[in-house]
């Protein structure tokens, strides 16, 4: 293996929570292929999404910039290729760039790829319900998540197989050995619907799936109550259906892992594995009933924590406790091909992997999307997670002693110095009040342009249809 990679391969899943992996210790061990990648690479134990919702997270991933810098606040603001992203820079430098599968960007825009193969984009205006942030919005489709828990094949699993097949064929082509390339293979699973093929369900032992954390507890924090009441998934899940849904989710994780394993096997067979930096990530997590939440949209670990592995030339193998982020992908990708990333806030994952653990590095995420009334900003360092709300009291969790986030220290006077440190770190990144005001103002303008609240509320939830397969 060389010290410097020739190629870059990003593997991205959708809605894969950090702890739903063998390499992070899940007893069901649903990810043998990714576990093998982890064994030869660096696992980032504390990786986070910059936004716990698809569209803003993917815009941040593509640009290396946080949501408050991209202006892609919500699910009705898909990335249009502006601000320009790291794939634009690589393509402009002569690197062959390609994407396979789900992008969740704005259709018809230039996203920096020479090839977009079987792309899945946001349709139309996107999920415009997310623009109504005055506390009056309702989500009429909440029950569908529970109704769709079943066994079988779906458009999603068929699509992911097709995307994986295309990526395998592309990697195996002799064209790949002629010049450097950067590619992303992006699957939809384990994102709902929680319908899992029978053969993958059979591979997961339900007795090895722990129950959700604080499943039936009603959130004490007022903003979390508003978000939970907006999505309102949990009342449709009795204990039996909850167990079925969690089993199906793990089965879909195993299905996704097999697809990723086939892509990694193709890389190995082609003789390019030793010359390719491989990074596995997800866009955000999935709450799976923890604290009464399904989906994402909150700053709890199941939602905001993501799995992350880097393996290949220049990566020291092992485990890294330093906080990492999807924002670090751009600042890793650009230097691989000799491009500068000095103006971006992230770090090169290879540098993080080679350095001693840094408990002082700040992890950051923000949320301005469906169900929320106030901007939410997460700051993570050392053992602490501080969550700031612009019009509500903050939250604080000690993740060392309370990994399940059951004890909110946000109003405990004994921890006021820790909260002050969290706020100081946040203000080094952005002014939360200004950011919240900017998000609301932009959303109000778009809401008025489309005809107001009633027009936004009539938007269909299915704004990311699976493209037709050949």
Coordinates of C-alpha atoms in Angstrom, one line a residue:
X1 CA 0.0 0.0 0.0
X2 CA 1.2 3.5 -0.9
X3 CA 1.3 6.3 1.6
X4 CA -0.9 8.5 -0.6
X5 CA -4.1 7.5 -2.2
X6 CA -4.7 7.7 -5.9
X7 CA -8.5 7.5 -5.7
X8 CA -11.3 8.3 -3.2
X9 CA -14.4 6.3 -2.6
X10 CA -17.2 7.6 -0.3
X11 CA -19.8 5.1 0.9
X12 CA -22.9 6.8 2.3
X13 CA -26.0 5.2 3.8
X14 CA -29.1 7.1 4.9
X15 CA -30.4 7.2 8.5
X16 CA -27.8 4.8 9.9
X17 CA -27.4 5.5 13.6
X18 CA -23.9 5.1 15.0
X19 CA -24.5 2.3 17.4
X20 CA -26.3 0.0 14.8
X21 CA -22.9 -1.5 13.8
X22 CA -20.8 -4.4 14.8
X23 CA -17.7 -2.1 15.0
X24 CA -19.5 0.1 17.5
X25 CA -20.5 -3.0 19.6
X26 CA -24.1 -3.8 18.6
X27 CA -24.7 -7.3 19.9
X28 CA -26.6 -8.3 16.7
X29 CA -23.4 -7.5 14.6
X30 CA -25.3 -6.5 11.5
X31 CA -22.4 -5.0 9.6
X32 CA -19.7 -7.7 8.8
X33 CA -18.5 -5.9 5.6
X34 CA -18.1 -2.6 7.3
X35 CA -16.6 -4.3 10.3
X36 CA -13.8 -5.6 8.0
X37 CA -13.3 -2.1 6.7
X38 CA -13.1 -0.8 10.3
X39 CA -10.5 -3.5 11.2
X40 CA -8.1 -2.1 8.6
X41 CA -9.0 1.6 9.1
X42 CA -9.8 4.2 11.7
X43 CA -13.1 4.2 13.4
X44 CA -14.3 7.7 14.6
X45 CA -16.2 6.9 17.8
X46 CA -17.7 10.4 18.1
X47 CA -18.8 11.4 14.6
X48 CA -21.7 13.7 14.1
X49 CA -23.9 15.1 11.3
X50 CA -23.9 18.9 10.9
X51 CA -27.7 18.7 10.7
X52 CA -30.0 15.9 11.8
X53 CA -32.1 15.9 8.7
X54 CA -31.4 14.8 5.1
X55 CA -31.4 17.9 2.9
X56 CA -29.3 20.3 5.1
X57 CA -26.9 17.5 6.1
X58 CA -26.2 16.6 2.5
X59 CA -25.7 20.2 1.5
X60 CA -23.2 20.5 4.3
X61 CA -21.5 17.2 3.2
X62 CA -21.2 18.4 -0.4
X63 CA -19.8 21.8 0.5
X64 CA -17.9 21.3 3.7
X65 CA -19.8 24.2 5.1
X66 CA -22.3 24.2 8.0
X67 CA -26.0 24.9 7.4
X68 CA -25.8 28.5 8.5
X69 CA -23.2 29.1 5.8
X70 CA -24.9 27.2 3.0
X71 CA -28.4 28.6 3.6
X72 CA -30.0 25.2 2.9
X73 CA -32.0 25.3 6.1
X74 CA -34.6 22.7 5.6
X75 CA -36.2 20.0 3.5
X76 CA -37.6 22.5 1.0
X77 CA -34.1 23.9 0.2
X78 CA -32.1 21.1 -1.6
X79 CA -28.5 21.9 -2.6
X80 CA -28.4 23.5 -6.0
X81 CA -24.7 23.3 -6.5
X82 CA -24.2 26.7 -4.8
X83 CA -22.1 27.3 -2.8
X84 CA -19.8 25.1 -4.9
X85 CA -18.7 21.8 -3.4
X86 CA -15.6 19.7 -3.2
X87 CA -16.6 17.7 -6.2
X88 CA -16.7 20.8 -8.3
X89 CA -13.1 21.6 -7.3
X90 CA -12.0 18.1 -8.1
X91 CA -13.7 18.0 -11.4
X92 CA -12.2 21.4 -12.3
X93 CA -8.8 20.0 -11.5
X94 CA -9.2 17.2 -14.0
X95 CA -10.3 14.4 -11.6
X96 CA -13.0 12.1 -12.8
X97 CA -15.9 12.5 -10.4
X98 CA -19.0 10.2 -10.2
X99 CA -22.0 9.6 -8.0
X100 CA -24.2 6.6 -7.7
X101 CA -27.6 6.6 -6.0
X102 CA -29.2 9.0 -3.5
X103 CA -28.0 12.6 -3.6
X104 CA -31.1 14.5 -2.3
X105 CA -29.9 17.5 -4.1
X106 CA -31.9 19.8 -6.4
X107 CA -32.6 18.1 -9.7
X108 CA -31.2 19.7 -12.9
X109 CA -28.3 21.5 -11.1
X110 CA -24.6 21.0 -11.5
X111 CA -23.3 19.2 -8.5
X112 CA -19.7 18.7 -9.6
X113 CA -20.0 15.1 -10.9
X114 CA -18.9 14.1 -14.4
X115 CA -21.3 11.3 -14.0
X116 CA -24.5 11.1 -11.9
X117 CA -25.6 7.4 -12.2
X118 CA -29.2 6.6 -11.1
X119 CA -29.4 9.8 -9.0
X120 CA -32.2 10.3 -6.5
X121 CA -33.0 14.0 -6.1
X122 CA -35.6 16.1 -4.3
X123 CA -38.7 16.4 -6.4
X124 CA -40.4 19.8 -6.9
X125 CA -40.2 22.2 -4.0
X126 CA -39.4 19.4 -1.5
X127 CA -41.1 19.0 1.9
X128 CA -42.6 22.5 2.3
X129 CA -44.3 21.7 5.6
X130 CA -40.9 22.3 7.0
X131 CA -41.3 26.1 6.3
X132 CA -44.1 26.4 8.8
X133 CA -42.3 27.0 12.1
X134 CA -44.8 28.9 14.2
X135 CA -45.9 25.9 16.1
X136 CA -49.1 25.4 14.1
X137 CA -47.9 22.9 11.6
X138 CA -49.2 19.3 11.7
X139 CA -47.8 16.2 10.0
X140 CA -50.8 14.1 8.7
X141 CA -48.6 11.3 7.4
X142 CA -47.1 10.4 10.8
X143 CA -49.0 7.1 11.0
X144 CA -47.6 5.9 7.7
X145 CA -44.2 5.0 9.4
X146 CA -46.0 2.4 11.6
X147 CA -48.3 1.2 8.9
X148 CA -45.4 0.3 6.7
X149 CA -43.6 -2.0 9.1
X150 CA -43.6 -5.3 7.1
X151 CA -41.6 -8.1 5.5
X152 CA -40.8 -8.0 1.8
X153 CA -39.1 -6.1 -1.0
X154 CA -39.6 -2.4 -1.7
X155 CA -38.7 0.1 -4.3
X156 CA -35.9 1.1 -1.9
X157 CA -34.2 -2.3 -1.7
X158 CA -34.5 -2.9 -5.4
X159 CA -33.1 0.6 -6.1
X160 CA -30.1 0.0 -3.7
X161 CA -29.3 -3.3 -5.4
X162 CA -29.4 -1.6 -8.7
X163 CA -27.1 1.3 -7.5
X164 CA -24.7 -1.3 -6.0
X165 CA -24.6 -3.3 -9.3
X166 CA -23.8 -0.1 -11.2
X167 CA -21.0 0.9 -8.8
X168 CA -19.5 -2.6 -9.0
X169 CA -19.5 -2.5 -12.8
X170 CA -18.0 1.0 -12.9
X171 CA -15.2 0.1 -10.5
X172 CA -14.4 -3.1 -12.4
X173 CA -14.0 -1.2 -15.7
X174 CA -10.4 -0.9 -17.0
X175 CA -11.2 2.8 -17.4
X176 CA -10.8 3.2 -13.7
X177 CA -7.1 2.3 -13.8
X178 CA -6.2 4.9 -16.4
X179 CA -6.6 8.1 -14.2
X180 CA -7.5 9.1 -10.6
X181 CA -11.1 9.2 -9.7
X182 CA -13.4 10.3 -6.8
X183 CA -16.7 8.5 -6.4
X184 CA -19.6 8.4 -4.0
X185 CA -21.9 5.3 -3.7
X186 CA -25.0 6.4 -1.8
X187 CA -27.8 4.1 -0.7
X188 CA -31.2 4.8 0.8
X189 CA -31.3 1.9 3.3
X190 CA -31.7 1.7 6.2
X191 CA -34.1 4.7 5.9
X192 CA -37.7 3.9 6.3
X193 CA -40.1 2.4 5.1
X194 CA -39.2 -0.3 7.7
X195 CA -39.9 -3.1 5.3
X196 CA -37.2 -5.7 5.2
X197 CA -36.6 -8.6 2.9
X198 CA -37.4 -11.9 4.6
X199 CA -33.9 -13.4 4.1
X200 CA -32.3 -10.4 5.9
X201 CA -34.8 -10.5 8.7
X202 CA -33.9 -14.1 9.3
X203 CA -30.2 -13.2 9.8
X204 CA -31.0 -10.9 12.8
X205 CA -31.6 -12.5 16.2
X206 CA -34.4 -10.4 17.8
X207 CA -33.1 -11.3 21.2
X208 CA -29.9 -9.3 20.5
X209 CA -31.8 -6.1 19.9
X210 CA -31.9 -4.0 23.1
X211 CA -35.1 -2.1 23.9
X212 CA -35.3 1.6 23.2
X213 CA -34.0 4.1 25.7
X214 CA -36.8 5.9 27.7
X215 CA -39.3 4.8 25.0
X216 CA -42.5 6.0 26.6
X217 CA -41.2 9.0 28.4
X218 CA -42.7 12.3 27.3
X219 CA -39.9 14.8 26.8
X220 CA -39.6 17.4 29.5
X221 CA -38.0 20.1 27.3
X222 CA -40.7 22.2 25.6
X223 CA -39.1 22.3 22.2
X224 CA -38.6 18.5 22.2
X225 CA -42.3 18.1 23.1
X226 CA -43.2 20.3 20.2
X227 CA -41.1 18.3 17.8
X228 CA -42.4 15.0 19.2
X229 CA -46.0 16.1 19.0
X230 CA -45.4 17.4 15.4
X231 CA -44.1 14.0 14.1
X232 CA -46.3 12.1 16.5
X233 CA -45.1 8.7 15.4
X234 CA -44.8 7.0 18.7
X235 CA -48.6 6.6 19.6
X236 CA -48.9 4.3 16.6
X237 CA -46.3 1.8 17.9
X238 CA -47.4 -0.7 20.6
X239 CA -44.6 -2.8 22.1
X240 CA -45.0 -5.6 19.5
X241 CA -44.8 -3.2 16.5
X242 CA -41.9 -1.3 18.1
X243 CA -40.0 -4.6 18.4
X244 CA -40.9 -5.5 14.8
X245 CA -39.8 -2.0 13.5
X246 CA -36.4 -2.2 15.4
X247 CA -35.8 -5.7 14.0
X248 CA -36.6 -4.6 10.4
X249 CA -34.3 -1.6 10.8
X250 CA -31.4 -3.9 11.8
X251 CA -32.3 -6.2 8.9
X252 CA -32.1 -3.2 6.6
X253 CA -28.8 -2.2 8.1
X254 CA -27.5 -5.8 7.3
X255 CA -28.9 -5.5 3.7
X256 CA -27.2 -2.1 3.2
X257 CA -23.9 -3.6 4.6
X258 CA -24.1 -6.4 2.1
X259 CA -24.5 -3.9 -0.8
X260 CA -21.5 -1.9 0.5
X261 CA -19.6 -5.2 0.9
X262 CA -20.1 -6.0 -2.8
X263 CA -18.8 -2.6 -3.8
X264 CA -15.7 -3.0 -1.5
X265 CA -15.1 -6.5 -2.9
X266 CA -15.2 -5.1 -6.5
X267 CA -12.6 -2.5 -5.4
X268 CA -10.4 -5.3 -4.1
X269 CA -10.8 -7.6 -7.1
X270 CA -10.0 -4.7 -9.4
X271 CA -6.6 -4.2 -7.7
X272 CA -7.4 -0.7 -6.6
X273 CA -8.0 -1.2 -2.9
X274 CA -4.4 -0.4 -1.9
X275 CA -4.6 2.9 -3.8
X276 CA -8.0 4.1 -2.7
X277 CA -9.0 6.0 0.4
X278 CA -12.4 4.7 1.5
X279 CA -14.7 6.6 3.8
X280 CA -18.0 5.2 5.2
X281 CA -20.5 7.6 6.7
X282 CA -24.3 8.2 7.0
X283 CA -26.1 11.5 6.6
X284 CA -27.7 11.3 10.1
X285 CA -29.1 8.7 12.5
X286 CA -32.5 7.2 13.4
X287 CA -34.1 7.4 16.9
X288 CA -35.9 4.1 16.6
X289 CA -38.2 4.9 19.5
X290 CA -35.6 6.2 21.9
X291 CA -37.2 8.9 24.1
X292 CA -40.4 8.4 22.1
X293 CA -38.9 9.7 18.8
X294 CA -38.8 8.0 15.4
X295 CA -36.8 9.4 12.6
X296 CA -34.3 12.2 13.4
X297 CA -34.6 16.0 13.9
X298 CA -33.4 16.2 17.5
X299 CA -30.0 16.5 19.1
X300 CA -30.1 13.2 20.9
X301 CA -27.3 10.7 20.0
X302 CA -29.5 8.3 18.1
X303 CA -30.4 11.1 15.7
X304 CA -27.2 13.3 15.5
X305 CA -24.6 10.6 15.9
X306 CA -23.3 8.8 12.8
X307 CA -20.9 5.9 12.1
X308 CA -17.7 6.9 10.4
X309 CA -14.7 4.9 9.1
X310 CA -11.7 5.9 7.0
X311 CA -9.4 3.3 5.6
X312 CA -6.7 3.2 3.0
X313 CA -3.4 4.9 2.2
X314 CA -2.3 7.4 4.8
X315 CA -4.8 6.3 7.5
X316 CA -3.5 4.9 10.7
X317 CA -5.7 2.0 11.8
X318 CA -7.4 2.1 15.2
X319 CA -10.0 4.1 17.1
X320 CA -10.2 7.9 17.4
X321 CA -12.2 9.5 20.2
X322 CA -11.8 13.1 18.7
X323 CA -15.1 14.4 17.5
X324 CA -15.5 14.2 13.8
X325 CA -18.1 15.4 11.3
X326 CA -19.5 15.2 7.8
X327 CA -17.8 18.6 7.4
X328 CA -14.5 16.8 7.5
X329 CA -15.2 15.0 4.3
X330 CA -14.5 18.0 2.1
X331 CA -11.3 18.8 3.9
X332 CA -10.2 15.2 3.5
X333 CA -11.2 14.9 -0.2
X334 CA -9.5 18.0 -1.5
X335 CA -6.0 17.3 -0.2
X336 CA -6.1 13.8 -1.6
X337 CA -5.9 15.3 -5.0
X338 CA -3.6 18.2 -4.1
X339 CA -6.3 20.8 -3.6
X340 CA -6.4 23.3 -0.8
X341 CA -9.2 23.3 1.8
X342 CA -7.8 26.2 4.0
X343 CA -11.1 28.2 4.0
X344 CA -13.3 25.3 5.2
X345 CA -13.9 24.6 8.9
X346 CA -13.3 20.8 8.8
X347 CA -10.1 18.8 9.3
X348 CA -8.5 16.1 7.2
X349 CA -9.6 12.8 8.8
X350 CA -6.2 11.3 8.1
X351 CA -4.7 14.0 10.3
X352 CA -7.2 13.3 13.1
X353 CA -6.5 9.6 12.8
X354 CA -2.7 10.1 13.1
X355 CA -2.9 12.5 16.1
X356 CA -3.5 11.8 19.7
X357 CA -7.2 12.0 20.8
X358 CA -8.2 15.6 21.3
X359 CA -11.1 16.0 23.8
X360 CA -11.1 19.7 23.2
X361 CA -12.2 19.6 19.5
X362 CA -15.7 21.0 19.2
X363 CA -18.4 19.0 17.4
X364 CA -21.3 21.0 16.0
X365 CA -24.8 20.5 14.6
X366 CA -27.8 22.7 14.0
X367 CA -31.5 22.2 13.1
X368 CA -34.0 24.6 11.5
X369 CA -36.4 22.1 9.9
X370 CA -39.8 20.5 10.4
X371 CA -41.6 20.7 13.7
X372 CA -39.2 23.2 15.2
X373 CA -40.0 26.7 16.3
X374 CA -36.5 27.7 17.5
X375 CA -33.1 27.1 16.1
X376 CA -31.3 24.2 17.9
X377 CA -27.5 24.1 18.1
X378 CA -25.5 21.3 19.5
X379 CA -22.0 21.6 20.8
X380 CA -20.0 18.5 21.8
X381 CA -16.6 18.3 23.4
X382 CA -14.9 15.9 25.8
X383 CA -17.7 14.3 27.9
X384 CA -20.2 17.1 27.4
X385 CA -23.1 17.8 25.0
X386 CA -24.6 21.3 25.2
X387 CA -27.7 22.0 23.2
X388 CA -28.7 25.7 22.7
X389 CA -32.2 26.9 21.8
X390 CA -32.7 30.5 20.8
X391 CA -36.0 30.9 22.6
X392 CA -35.9 28.1 25.2
X393 CA -33.6 27.0 28.0
X394 CA -30.5 24.9 27.0
X395 CA -29.9 21.3 27.6
X396 CA -26.7 19.7 28.9
X397 CA -25.7 16.0 29.1
X398 CA -22.7 14.2 30.5
X399 CA -22.3 11.5 28.0
X400 CA -19.6 9.7 30.1
X401 CA -21.9 9.0 33.0
X402 CA -25.2 9.2 31.1
X403 CA -24.8 7.8 27.6
X404 CA -28.6 7.4 27.3
X405 CA -29.1 11.1 27.9
X406 CA -31.7 10.5 30.6
X407 CA -30.5 13.3 32.9
X408 CA -30.8 16.8 31.5
X409 CA -28.4 19.1 33.4
X410 CA -29.6 22.2 31.4
X411 CA -31.2 23.8 34.5
X412 CA -28.9 22.5 37.2
X413 CA -27.1 25.4 38.8
X414 CA -24.1 23.2 39.7
X415 CA -23.3 22.9 35.9
X416 CA -23.6 26.6 34.9
X417 CA -19.8 26.8 34.2
X418 CA -20.1 23.9 31.7
X419 CA -23.1 25.5 30.0
X420 CA -21.2 28.8 29.8
X421 CA -18.3 27.0 28.1
X422 CA -20.8 25.4 25.7
X423 CA -22.2 28.8 24.8
X424 CA -18.8 30.2 24.4
X425 CA -17.8 27.5 21.9
X426 CA -21.1 28.0 20.1
X427 CA -20.4 31.7 19.7
X428 CA -17.0 31.0 18.3
X429 CA -18.8 29.2 15.4
X430 CA -21.8 31.5 14.9
X431 CA -24.2 33.9 16.6
X432 CA -27.2 31.7 17.2
X433 CA -29.7 34.5 17.4
X434 CA -28.6 35.9 14.1
X435 CA -28.6 32.5 12.5
X436 CA -32.1 31.7 13.8
X437 CA -33.4 35.1 12.6
X438 CA -31.9 34.5 9.1
X439 CA -33.4 31.0 8.8
X440 CA -36.9 32.2 9.8
X441 CA -36.7 35.2 7.5
X442 CA -35.7 33.1 4.5
X443 CA -38.3 30.5 5.3
X444 CA -41.0 33.2 5.6
X445 CA -40.0 34.6 2.2
X446 CA -40.3 31.2 0.5
X447 CA -43.5 30.5 2.3
X448 CA -45.0 33.8 1.0
X449 CA -43.7 33.1 -2.5
X450 CA -45.5 29.7 -2.7
X451 CA -48.8 31.0 -1.4
X452 CA -48.6 30.8 2.3
X453 CA -49.2 28.3 5.1
X454 CA -52.1 26.4 3.5
X455 CA -50.1 25.8 0.2
X456 CA -47.1 24.6 2.2
X457 CA -49.2 22.2 4.3
X458 CA -50.8 20.6 1.3
X459 CA -47.3 19.4 0.1
X460 CA -47.0 15.6 -0.2
X461 CA -44.5 14.0 2.1
X462 CA -43.2 11.7 -0.7
X463 CA -40.9 14.4 -2.2
X464 CA -38.0 12.0 -3.0
X465 CA -39.4 9.4 -5.4
X466 CA -37.2 6.4 -6.3
X467 CA -36.1 6.9 -10.0
X468 CA -37.2 4.4 -12.6
X469 CA -34.8 1.5 -12.8
X470 CA -33.6 0.1 -16.2

